[in-house]
Short mmCIF file of C-alpha atoms in Angstrom, two decimals:
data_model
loop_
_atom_site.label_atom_id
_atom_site.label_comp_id
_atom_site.label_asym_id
_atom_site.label_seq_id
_atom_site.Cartn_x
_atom_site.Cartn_y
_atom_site.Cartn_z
CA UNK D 187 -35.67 -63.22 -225.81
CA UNK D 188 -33.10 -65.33 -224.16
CA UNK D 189 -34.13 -68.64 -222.46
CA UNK D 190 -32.66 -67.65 -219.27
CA UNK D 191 -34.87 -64.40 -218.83
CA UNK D 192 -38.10 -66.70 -220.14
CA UNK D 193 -37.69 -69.14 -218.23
CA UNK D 194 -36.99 -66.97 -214.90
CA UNK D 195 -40.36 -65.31 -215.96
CA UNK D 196 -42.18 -68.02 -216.22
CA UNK D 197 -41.22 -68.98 -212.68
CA UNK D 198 -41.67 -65.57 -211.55
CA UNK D 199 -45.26 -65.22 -212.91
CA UNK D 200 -46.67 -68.70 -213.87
CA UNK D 201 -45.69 -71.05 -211.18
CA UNK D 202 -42.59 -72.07 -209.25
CA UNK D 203 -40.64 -74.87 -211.33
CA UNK D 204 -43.09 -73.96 -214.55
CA UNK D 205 -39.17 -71.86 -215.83
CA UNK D 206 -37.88 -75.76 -215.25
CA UNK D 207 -39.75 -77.65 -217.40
CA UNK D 208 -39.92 -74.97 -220.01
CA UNK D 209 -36.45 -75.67 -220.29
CA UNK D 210 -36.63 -79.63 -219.63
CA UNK D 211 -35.15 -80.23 -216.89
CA UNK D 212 -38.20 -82.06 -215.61
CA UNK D 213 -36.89 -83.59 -212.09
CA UNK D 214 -36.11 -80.32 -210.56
CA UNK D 215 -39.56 -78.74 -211.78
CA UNK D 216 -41.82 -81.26 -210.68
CA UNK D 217 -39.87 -81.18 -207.37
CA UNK D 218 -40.86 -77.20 -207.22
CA UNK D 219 -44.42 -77.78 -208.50
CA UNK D 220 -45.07 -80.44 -205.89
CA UNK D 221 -43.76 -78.84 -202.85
CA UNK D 222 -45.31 -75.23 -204.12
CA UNK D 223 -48.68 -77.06 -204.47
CA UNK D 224 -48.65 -78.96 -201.23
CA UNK D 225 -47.96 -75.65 -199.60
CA UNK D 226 -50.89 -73.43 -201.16
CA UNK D 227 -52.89 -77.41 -200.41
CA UNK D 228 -52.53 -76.94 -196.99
CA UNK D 229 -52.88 -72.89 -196.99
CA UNK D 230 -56.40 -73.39 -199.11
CA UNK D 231 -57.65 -76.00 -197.21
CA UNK D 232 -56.48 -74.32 -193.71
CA UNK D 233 -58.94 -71.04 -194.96
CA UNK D 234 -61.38 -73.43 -195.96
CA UNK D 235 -61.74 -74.82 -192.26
CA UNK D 236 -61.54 -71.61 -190.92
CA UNK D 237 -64.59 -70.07 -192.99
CA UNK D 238 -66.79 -73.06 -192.26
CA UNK D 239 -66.62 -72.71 -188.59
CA UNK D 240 -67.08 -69.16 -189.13
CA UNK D 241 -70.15 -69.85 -191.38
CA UNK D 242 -71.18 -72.40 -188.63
CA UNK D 243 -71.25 -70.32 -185.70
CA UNK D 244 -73.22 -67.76 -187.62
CA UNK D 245 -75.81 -69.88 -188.58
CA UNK D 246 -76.07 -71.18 -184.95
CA UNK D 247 -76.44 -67.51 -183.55
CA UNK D 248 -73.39 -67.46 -181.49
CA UNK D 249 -72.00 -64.58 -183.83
CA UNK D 250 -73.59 -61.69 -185.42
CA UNK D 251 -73.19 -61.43 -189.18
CA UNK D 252 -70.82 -58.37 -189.13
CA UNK D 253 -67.43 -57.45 -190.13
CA UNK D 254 -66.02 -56.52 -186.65
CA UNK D 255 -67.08 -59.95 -184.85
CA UNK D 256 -65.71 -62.49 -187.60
CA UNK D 257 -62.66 -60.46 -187.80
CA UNK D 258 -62.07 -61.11 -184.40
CA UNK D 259 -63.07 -64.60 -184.62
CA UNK D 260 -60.29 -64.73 -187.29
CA UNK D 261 -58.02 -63.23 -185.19
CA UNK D 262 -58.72 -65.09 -182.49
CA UNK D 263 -58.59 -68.83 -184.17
CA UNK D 264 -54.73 -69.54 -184.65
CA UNK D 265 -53.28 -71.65 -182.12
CA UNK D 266 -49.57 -72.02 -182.06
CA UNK D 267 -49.07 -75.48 -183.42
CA UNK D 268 -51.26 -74.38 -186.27
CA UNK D 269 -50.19 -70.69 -186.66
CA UNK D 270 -46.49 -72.40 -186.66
CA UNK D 271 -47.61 -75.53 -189.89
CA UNK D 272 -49.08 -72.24 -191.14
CA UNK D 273 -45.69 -70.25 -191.33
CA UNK D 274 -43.70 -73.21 -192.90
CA UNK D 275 -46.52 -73.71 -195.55
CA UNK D 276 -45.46 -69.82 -196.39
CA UNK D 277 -41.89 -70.04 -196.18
CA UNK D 278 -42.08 -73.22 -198.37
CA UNK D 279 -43.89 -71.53 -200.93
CA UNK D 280 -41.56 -68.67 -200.91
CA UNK D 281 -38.64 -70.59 -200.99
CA UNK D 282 -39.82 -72.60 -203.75
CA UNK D 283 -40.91 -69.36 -205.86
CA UNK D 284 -37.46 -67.77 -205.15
CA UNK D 285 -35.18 -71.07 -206.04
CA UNK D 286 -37.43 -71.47 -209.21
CA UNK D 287 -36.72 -67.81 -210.21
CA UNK D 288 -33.12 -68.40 -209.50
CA UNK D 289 -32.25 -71.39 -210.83
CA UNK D 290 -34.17 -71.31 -214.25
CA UNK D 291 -32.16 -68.29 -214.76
CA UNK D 292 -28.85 -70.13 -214.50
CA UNK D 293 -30.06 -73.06 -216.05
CA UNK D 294 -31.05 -71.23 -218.76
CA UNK D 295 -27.78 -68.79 -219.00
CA UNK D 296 -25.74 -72.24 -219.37
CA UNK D 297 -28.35 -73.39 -222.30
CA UNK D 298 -27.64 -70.02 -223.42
CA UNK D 299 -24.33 -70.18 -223.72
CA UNK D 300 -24.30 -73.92 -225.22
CA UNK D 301 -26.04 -72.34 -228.39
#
């Protein structure tokens, strides 16, 4: 298999920037990794939050333990500064998954043809 089809899997199904440092270019991977895991950071620890003060107010009574009142409590939680931190966190992640595909492919078509 070609390094430029390995390495764009690797991004695709591993991790973004993972199709970088399989073919050593370390900079521009670690730069994917980081921003990639800072996203799904804040996404993670954003549920996280939310479930504890769902846990919290069910334990306290003020909700019943059913699946029609915590999703509305879910529904109901976002507020726009945080629905809006939530959003970029996505579109980071997405960007960073789709660059990663991208450019291990052409990184790895010019290693490719170097051979």
């Amino acid at each position: 298999m070609k390094k430029s089809i390995k390495a764009s899997l690797i991004s695709a199904f591993v991790f973004p920037g993972a199709g970088h440092i399989y073919l050593k270019k370390y900079f521009p991977g670690l730069l994917l990794v980081g921003v990639s895991s800072l996203g799904i950071y804040y996404l993670i620890l954003n549920m996280v939050e939310k479930a504890l003060q769902i846990v919290e107010k069910i334990q306290l009574g003020h909700v019943q333990a059913d699946a029609t009142a915590i999703n509305q409590l879910l529904s109901n939680q976002s507020t726009g500064s945080e629905s809006q931190l939530l959003s970029i966190a996505t579109i980071a992640i997405a960007i960073c998954w789709i660059i990663g595909i991208l450019d291990s492919y052409r990184i790895g078509r010019e290693q490719d043809k170097n051979k």
